[in-house]
mmCIF file of C-alpha atoms and ligand atoms in Angstrom:
data_model
loop_
_atom_site.group_PDB
_atom_site.id
_atom_site.type_symbol
_atom_site.label_atom_id
_atom_site.label_comp_id
_atom_site.label_asym_id
_atom_site.label_seq_id
_atom_site.Cartn_x
_atom_site.Cartn_y
_atom_site.Cartn_z
ATOM 1 C CA MET Z 1 216.190 62.840 129.224
ATOM 2 C CA SER Z 2 219.063 61.537 127.499
ATOM 3 C CA LEU Z 3 218.798 62.911 124.122
ATOM 4 C CA ILE Z 4 218.644 66.466 123.390
ATOM 5 C CA LEU Z 5 218.320 67.427 119.813
ATOM 6 C CA TYR Z 6 219.847 71.100 119.257
ATOM 7 C CA GLY Z 7 217.963 72.904 116.550
ATOM 8 C CA ALA Z 8 214.668 74.686 115.295
ATOM 9 C CA PRO Z 9 211.496 73.321 113.844
ATOM 10 C CA LEU Z 10 211.441 75.378 110.920
ATOM 11 C CA SER Z 11 215.014 73.468 109.305
ATOM 12 C CA PRO Z 12 213.867 70.484 107.519
ATOM 13 C CA PHE Z 13 216.827 68.719 108.435
ATOM 14 C CA VAL Z 14 215.996 69.441 112.629
ATOM 15 C CA ARG Z 15 212.481 67.943 111.492
ATOM 16 C CA LYS Z 16 214.272 64.855 109.785
ATOM 17 C CA VAL Z 17 215.538 63.746 113.258
ATOM 18 C CA ASP Z 18 212.469 64.842 115.255
ATOM 19 C CA VAL Z 19 210.193 62.791 113.200
ATOM 20 C CA SER Z 20 212.291 59.941 113.031
ATOM 21 C CA LEU Z 21 213.131 60.005 116.710
ATOM 22 C CA ARG Z 22 209.043 60.298 117.313
ATOM 23 C CA GLU Z 23 208.443 57.192 114.640
ATOM 24 C CA LYS Z 24 210.786 55.121 117.022
ATOM 25 C CA GLY Z 25 208.893 56.545 120.213
ATOM 26 C CA VAL Z 26 212.211 58.047 121.650
ATOM 27 C CA GLU Z 27 211.994 60.656 123.994
ATOM 28 C CA PHE Z 28 214.132 63.496 123.522
ATOM 29 C CA GLU Z 29 214.247 67.265 124.240
ATOM 30 C CA LEU Z 30 214.350 69.911 121.521
ATOM 31 C CA GLU Z 31 216.851 72.716 122.442
ATOM 32 C CA SER Z 32 216.308 75.765 120.374
ATOM 33 C CA VAL Z 33 219.147 77.420 118.398
ATOM 34 C CA ASN Z 34 219.072 80.564 117.062
ATOM 35 C CA ILE Z 35 221.309 80.460 113.862
ATOM 36 C CA LEU Z 36 220.913 84.184 113.059
ATOM 37 C CA PRO Z 37 223.052 84.569 115.209
ATOM 38 C CA MET Z 38 224.826 81.372 115.831
ATOM 39 C CA PRO Z 39 225.905 81.221 119.769
ATOM 40 C CA ASP Z 40 229.679 80.561 120.292
ATOM 41 C CA TRP Z 41 228.776 77.658 122.596
ATOM 42 C CA PHE Z 42 227.023 75.859 119.816
ATOM 43 C CA LYS Z 43 229.811 76.754 117.032
ATOM 44 C CA GLU Z 44 232.144 74.481 119.320
ATOM 45 C CA ILE Z 45 229.672 71.543 119.007
ATOM 46 C CA SER Z 46 228.857 72.186 115.403
ATOM 47 C CA PRO Z 47 232.044 72.427 112.754
ATOM 48 C CA ALA Z 48 230.060 73.035 109.965
ATOM 49 C CA ARG Z 49 228.033 75.640 111.889
ATOM 50 C CA ARG Z 50 224.629 74.206 110.960
ATOM 51 C CA ILE Z 51 221.729 72.896 112.638
ATOM 52 C CA PRO Z 52 220.703 69.964 113.882
ATOM 53 C CA VAL Z 53 223.545 68.801 116.553
ATOM 54 C CA LEU Z 54 222.218 65.898 118.708
ATOM 55 C CA ARG Z 55 223.377 65.511 122.612
ATOM 56 C CA ASP Z 56 223.228 61.738 123.973
ATOM 57 C CA THR Z 57 224.015 62.605 127.594
ATOM 58 C CA ALA Z 58 224.836 59.161 128.167
ATOM 59 C CA VAL Z 59 227.776 59.515 126.195
ATOM 60 C CA GLY Z 60 228.993 63.404 127.033
ATOM 61 C CA THR Z 61 227.283 66.118 128.641
ATOM 62 C CA GLU Z 62 229.637 69.080 127.373
ATOM 63 C CA GLY Z 63 231.384 70.249 125.184
ATOM 64 C CA ARG Z 64 231.717 68.085 121.805
ATOM 65 C CA VAL Z 65 231.880 65.034 123.860
ATOM 66 C CA GLY Z 66 228.214 62.887 123.083
ATOM 67 C CA THR Z 67 227.672 64.969 120.412
ATOM 68 C CA ILE Z 68 226.864 64.196 116.817
ATOM 69 C CA PRO Z 69 225.909 67.141 114.113
ATOM 70 C CA ASP Z 70 224.482 66.414 110.748
ATOM 71 C CA SER Z 71 220.819 64.827 110.057
ATOM 72 C CA SER Z 72 222.222 61.926 108.354
ATOM 73 C CA ALA Z 73 224.726 60.839 110.626
ATOM 74 C CA ILE Z 74 222.253 61.458 113.579
ATOM 75 C CA CYS Z 75 219.755 59.521 111.709
ATOM 76 C CA ALA Z 76 222.336 56.706 111.435
ATOM 77 C CA TYR Z 77 223.401 57.172 115.009
ATOM 78 C CA VAL Z 78 219.959 56.609 116.181
ATOM 79 C CA GLU Z 79 219.090 53.850 113.858
ATOM 80 C CA GLN Z 80 221.948 51.734 115.486
ATOM 81 C CA LYS Z 81 220.889 52.809 119.339
ATOM 82 C CA PHE Z 82 217.130 52.622 118.824
ATOM 83 C CA PRO Z 83 216.782 49.721 115.797
ATOM 84 C CA ALA Z 84 212.607 49.603 116.137
ATOM 85 C CA PRO Z 85 210.984 50.080 114.112
ATOM 86 C CA PRO Z 86 213.907 50.063 111.391
ATOM 87 C CA LEU Z 87 214.219 53.209 109.518
ATOM 88 C CA TYR Z 88 216.720 51.875 106.991
ATOM 89 C CA PRO Z 89 215.799 48.573 105.060
ATOM 90 C CA THR Z 90 218.214 45.792 105.888
ATOM 91 C CA ASP Z 91 218.197 44.923 102.035
ATOM 92 C CA PRO Z 92 221.735 45.748 100.978
ATOM 93 C CA TYR Z 93 220.261 47.112 97.564
ATOM 94 C CA ALA Z 94 217.123 48.529 99.126
ATOM 95 C CA ARG Z 95 219.136 50.605 101.849
ATOM 96 C CA GLY Z 96 221.824 51.552 99.467
ATOM 97 C CA ARG Z 97 218.559 53.451 97.636
ATOM 98 C CA ALA Z 98 216.960 54.275 100.820
ATOM 99 C CA VAL Z 99 220.168 56.403 101.684
ATOM 100 C CA TRP Z 100 220.606 57.549 97.966
ATOM 101 C CA LEU Z 101 217.203 59.175 98.227
ATOM 102 C CA GLU Z 102 217.897 60.995 101.697
ATOM 103 C CA GLU Z 103 221.410 62.296 100.130
ATOM 104 C CA TYR Z 104 219.423 63.643 97.058
ATOM 105 C CA CYS Z 105 216.488 64.780 98.865
ATOM 106 C CA ASP Z 106 218.957 66.940 101.334
ATOM 107 C CA SER Z 107 220.876 67.950 98.607
ATOM 108 C CA ASP Z 108 219.530 68.548 95.434
ATOM 109 C CA LEU Z 109 216.005 69.138 96.241
ATOM 110 C CA SER Z 110 216.561 70.930 99.479
ATOM 111 C CA GLY Z 111 219.132 73.451 97.579
ATOM 112 C CA VAL Z 112 216.020 74.083 95.557
ATOM 113 C CA VAL Z 113 213.236 74.188 97.757
ATOM 114 C CA GLY Z 114 215.546 75.746 100.699
ATOM 115 C CA MET Z 115 217.996 78.297 98.901
ATOM 116 C CA GLY Z 116 215.333 78.774 95.639
ATOM 117 C CA ILE Z 117 212.223 79.212 96.962
ATOM 118 C CA PHE Z 118 211.832 78.984 101.052
ATOM 119 C CA ARG Z 119 214.337 81.620 101.928
ATOM 120 C CA PRO Z 120 214.026 84.102 99.241
ATOM 121 C CA ILE Z 121 210.349 84.278 100.936
ATOM 122 C CA GLN Z 122 210.237 83.549 104.737
ATOM 123 C CA PHE Z 123 213.843 84.786 105.283
ATOM 124 C CA ALA Z 124 212.793 87.820 103.802
ATOM 125 C CA ARG Z 125 209.650 88.340 105.923
ATOM 126 C CA PHE Z 126 211.667 87.593 108.790
ATOM 127 C CA ALA Z 127 213.784 90.725 108.052
ATOM 128 C CA GLY Z 128 210.746 92.834 107.617
ATOM 129 C CA LYS Z 129 211.082 92.571 103.847
ATOM 130 C CA ASP Z 130 208.744 91.494 101.063
ATOM 131 C CA PRO Z 131 209.225 88.490 100.023
ATOM 132 C CA ASP Z 132 211.458 87.795 96.793
ATOM 133 C CA LEU Z 133 208.818 86.509 94.631
ATOM 134 C CA ALA Z 134 210.687 86.940 91.181
ATOM 135 C CA THR Z 135 213.502 84.509 92.686
ATOM 136 C CA ALA Z 136 210.888 82.497 94.006
ATOM 137 C CA ARG Z 137 208.776 81.917 90.955
ATOM 138 C CA GLN Z 138 211.537 81.256 88.520
ATOM 139 C CA ASN Z 139 212.988 78.476 90.937
ATOM 140 C CA TYR Z 140 209.465 77.126 91.454
ATOM 141 C CA ALA Z 141 209.270 76.915 87.182
ATOM 142 C CA GLU Z 142 212.604 76.067 86.352
ATOM 143 C CA ARG Z 143 214.512 74.188 88.980
ATOM 144 C CA LEU Z 144 211.607 72.577 90.995
ATOM 145 C CA PRO Z 145 210.008 70.110 88.351
ATOM 146 C CA GLY Z 146 213.135 67.869 87.339
ATOM 147 C CA PRO Z 147 213.677 66.405 91.486
ATOM 148 C CA LEU Z 148 209.775 66.367 91.820
ATOM 149 C CA ASP Z 149 209.658 64.440 87.957
ATOM 150 C CA TYR Z 150 212.281 62.218 89.198
ATOM 151 C CA LEU Z 151 210.894 61.674 92.958
ATOM 152 C CA GLU Z 152 207.242 60.968 91.159
ATOM 153 C CA GLY Z 153 208.852 58.245 89.100
ATOM 154 C CA GLU Z 154 211.048 56.753 92.270
ATOM 155 C CA LEU Z 155 207.604 56.276 94.043
ATOM 156 C CA ASP Z 156 205.868 54.638 90.659
ATOM 157 C CA GLY Z 157 202.633 55.020 91.807
ATOM 158 C CA HIS Z 158 203.729 53.176 95.227
ATOM 159 C CA GLU Z 159 202.805 54.051 98.662
ATOM 160 C CA PHE Z 160 206.750 54.258 99.781
ATOM 161 C CA LEU Z 161 209.533 55.499 98.102
ATOM 162 C CA VAL Z 162 211.930 52.035 98.846
ATOM 163 C CA GLY Z 163 209.811 48.864 99.528
ATOM 164 C CA SER Z 164 206.825 48.698 101.125
ATOM 165 C CA THR Z 165 207.315 50.269 104.728
ATOM 166 C CA LEU Z 166 207.984 53.700 105.959
ATOM 167 C CA THR Z 167 211.978 54.555 105.340
ATOM 168 C CA ILE Z 168 214.068 57.218 105.784
ATOM 169 C CA ALA Z 169 214.076 58.049 102.284
ATOM 170 C CA ASP Z 170 209.921 59.149 102.671
ATOM 171 C CA ILE Z 171 210.909 61.198 106.242
ATOM 172 C CA THR Z 172 213.355 63.245 104.054
ATOM 173 C CA ALA Z 173 211.768 63.690 100.801
ATOM 174 C CA VAL Z 174 208.546 64.910 102.804
ATOM 175 C CA CYS Z 175 210.867 67.074 105.440
ATOM 176 C CA VAL Z 176 211.807 69.044 102.529
ATOM 177 C CA LEU Z 177 208.081 69.367 100.682
ATOM 178 C CA THR Z 178 206.680 70.113 103.860
ATOM 179 C CA GLN Z 179 209.069 73.288 103.661
ATOM 180 C CA LEU Z 180 207.948 74.013 100.329
ATOM 181 C CA GLU Z 181 204.073 73.453 100.982
ATOM 182 C CA LEU Z 182 204.946 76.485 104.278
ATOM 183 C CA VAL Z 183 205.319 79.307 101.872
ATOM 184 C CA ALA Z 184 204.083 77.517 98.465
ATOM 185 C CA GLY Z 185 201.112 75.208 99.448
ATOM 186 C CA PRO Z 186 200.655 71.611 98.414
ATOM 187 C CA LEU Z 187 202.113 70.248 95.219
ATOM 188 C CA ASP Z 188 200.346 69.776 92.094
ATOM 189 C CA ALA Z 189 198.073 66.690 92.485
ATOM 190 C CA SER Z 190 197.544 65.960 88.925
ATOM 191 C CA ARG Z 191 201.129 66.372 88.230
ATOM 192 C CA TRP Z 192 202.890 64.694 90.782
ATOM 193 C CA PRO Z 193 199.861 62.355 92.222
ATOM 194 C CA ALA Z 194 201.890 59.906 94.097
ATOM 195 C CA LEU Z 195 204.381 62.207 95.428
ATOM 196 C CA ALA Z 196 201.592 64.757 96.954
ATOM 197 C CA GLY Z 197 199.842 61.717 97.948
ATOM 198 C CA LEU Z 198 203.352 60.576 100.195
ATOM 199 C CA VAL Z 199 203.092 64.478 101.287
ATOM 200 C CA LYS Z 200 199.708 64.051 102.573
ATOM 201 C CA ARG Z 201 199.640 61.163 104.285
ATOM 202 C CA LEU Z 202 202.827 61.596 106.217
ATOM 203 C CA SER Z 203 202.093 64.962 107.157
ATOM 204 C CA ALA Z 204 198.885 63.699 108.807
ATOM 205 C CA ARG Z 205 201.254 61.144 110.960
ATOM 206 C CA PRO Z 206 201.556 61.669 114.820
ATOM 207 C CA SER Z 207 205.719 61.704 114.266
ATOM 208 C CA PHE Z 208 204.973 64.873 111.564
ATOM 209 C CA VAL Z 209 202.259 67.084 113.524
ATOM 210 C CA PRO Z 210 203.731 68.437 116.250
ATOM 211 C CA CYS Z 211 206.348 69.567 114.030
ATOM 212 C CA LEU Z 212 204.393 71.101 111.961
ATOM 213 C CA GLU Z 213 201.701 72.907 114.136
ATOM 214 C CA ILE Z 214 205.067 75.131 115.256
ATOM 215 C CA CYS Z 215 206.186 75.663 111.852
ATOM 216 C CA HIS Z 216 202.746 76.865 110.202
ATOM 217 C CA LYS Z 217 202.459 79.157 113.768
ATOM 218 C CA ILE Z 218 206.013 80.753 113.058
ATOM 219 C CA VAL Z 219 205.224 81.276 109.472
ATOM 220 C CA LYS Z 220 201.929 82.870 110.148
ATOM 221 C CA GLN Z 221 200.973 83.512 106.658
ATOM 222 C CA ASP Z 222 198.844 82.173 103.388
ATOM 223 C CA PRO Z 223 201.103 80.186 101.125
ATOM 224 C CA ILE Z 224 201.805 82.252 98.030
ATOM 225 C CA ASP Z 225 200.430 80.509 94.849
ATOM 226 C CA LEU Z 226 203.970 80.513 92.733
ATOM 227 C CA ALA Z 227 202.444 78.989 89.659
ATOM 228 C CA GLY Z 228 200.295 81.937 88.747
ATOM 229 C CA ASP Z 229 201.541 85.398 88.178
HETATM 230 N N1 GSH X 301 224.041 68.382 105.918
HETATM 231 C C1 GSH X 301 223.090 68.745 106.841
HETATM 232 C C2 GSH X 301 222.472 70.283 106.403
HETATM 233 C C3 GSH X 301 221.900 71.040 107.679
HETATM 234 C C4 GSH X 301 221.691 72.720 107.408
HETATM 235 O O1 GSH X 301 221.719 72.954 106.333
HETATM 236 N N2 GSH X 301 220.921 73.172 108.279
HETATM 237 C C5 GSH X 301 220.688 74.662 107.789
HETATM 238 C C6 GSH X 301 219.414 74.856 108.556
HETATM 239 S S1 GSH X 301 218.051 74.291 107.341
HETATM 240 C C7 GSH X 301 221.576 75.453 108.714
HETATM 241 O O2 GSH X 301 221.777 75.233 109.974
HETATM 242 N N3 GSH X 301 222.397 76.652 108.255
HETATM 243 C C8 GSH X 301 223.262 77.743 108.963
HETATM 244 C C9 GSH X 301 223.585 78.950 108.229
HETATM 245 O O3 GSH X 301 223.061 78.815 106.800
HETATM 246 O O4 GSH X 301 223.777 79.705 108.630
HETATM 247 C C10 GSH X 301 222.250 68.170 107.514
HETATM 248 O O5 GSH X 301 221.544 67.352 106.995
HETATM 249 O O6 GSH X 301 221.969 68.167 108.481
#
């Protein structure tokens, strides 16, 4: 196996790389890395102390040589090395938009979903504590609608965020929104119909199914209705 993906399926950033490789039909091995605490050998190849990191063993098998950290850097590398099917548009403006939406979902959307909602619920459970529902509910009500409204507007009723085929923008958005679904259930389809449809369609793709099945097994509990009291 020439590619090793270091990380854990419950990370939306690892999922993004996992799904992108599967969409391209590229074989890889997912090597589990526990980040709580992060082992020393992994710190050496992850200067930012984050998962994922990809190792291309065709380039290097030990130390930093052959490794690339960061999901966006990895996906750009994978696109260059395995161009078909393309996940980044070739038209310059469309490509710019796809990269922007990838970045927006990895930063703004992921900030609200990850730190604001997923962590207060799931990390509390991992620590054997009750979920911090007050924090999760506040973020769900106050900070989440803005990014969802923005993405709904960018979809504008279309099937994909950029152009007429699947791109890295759709994959990134759905990797973050499935993180939300794991603890809070599906999006309100009456308020964000195009976005809810995108999540539903992509979640059913063969590229998403294996990772999401593992995530549901890890989370175990039913989602919590954060819109209620
Ligand atoms: N920009 C990075 C973000 C990666 C990231 O934040 N990963 C989280 C897991 S979801 C992590 O490794 N966190 C380590 C920590 O919080 O100590 C990417 O796209 O790969």
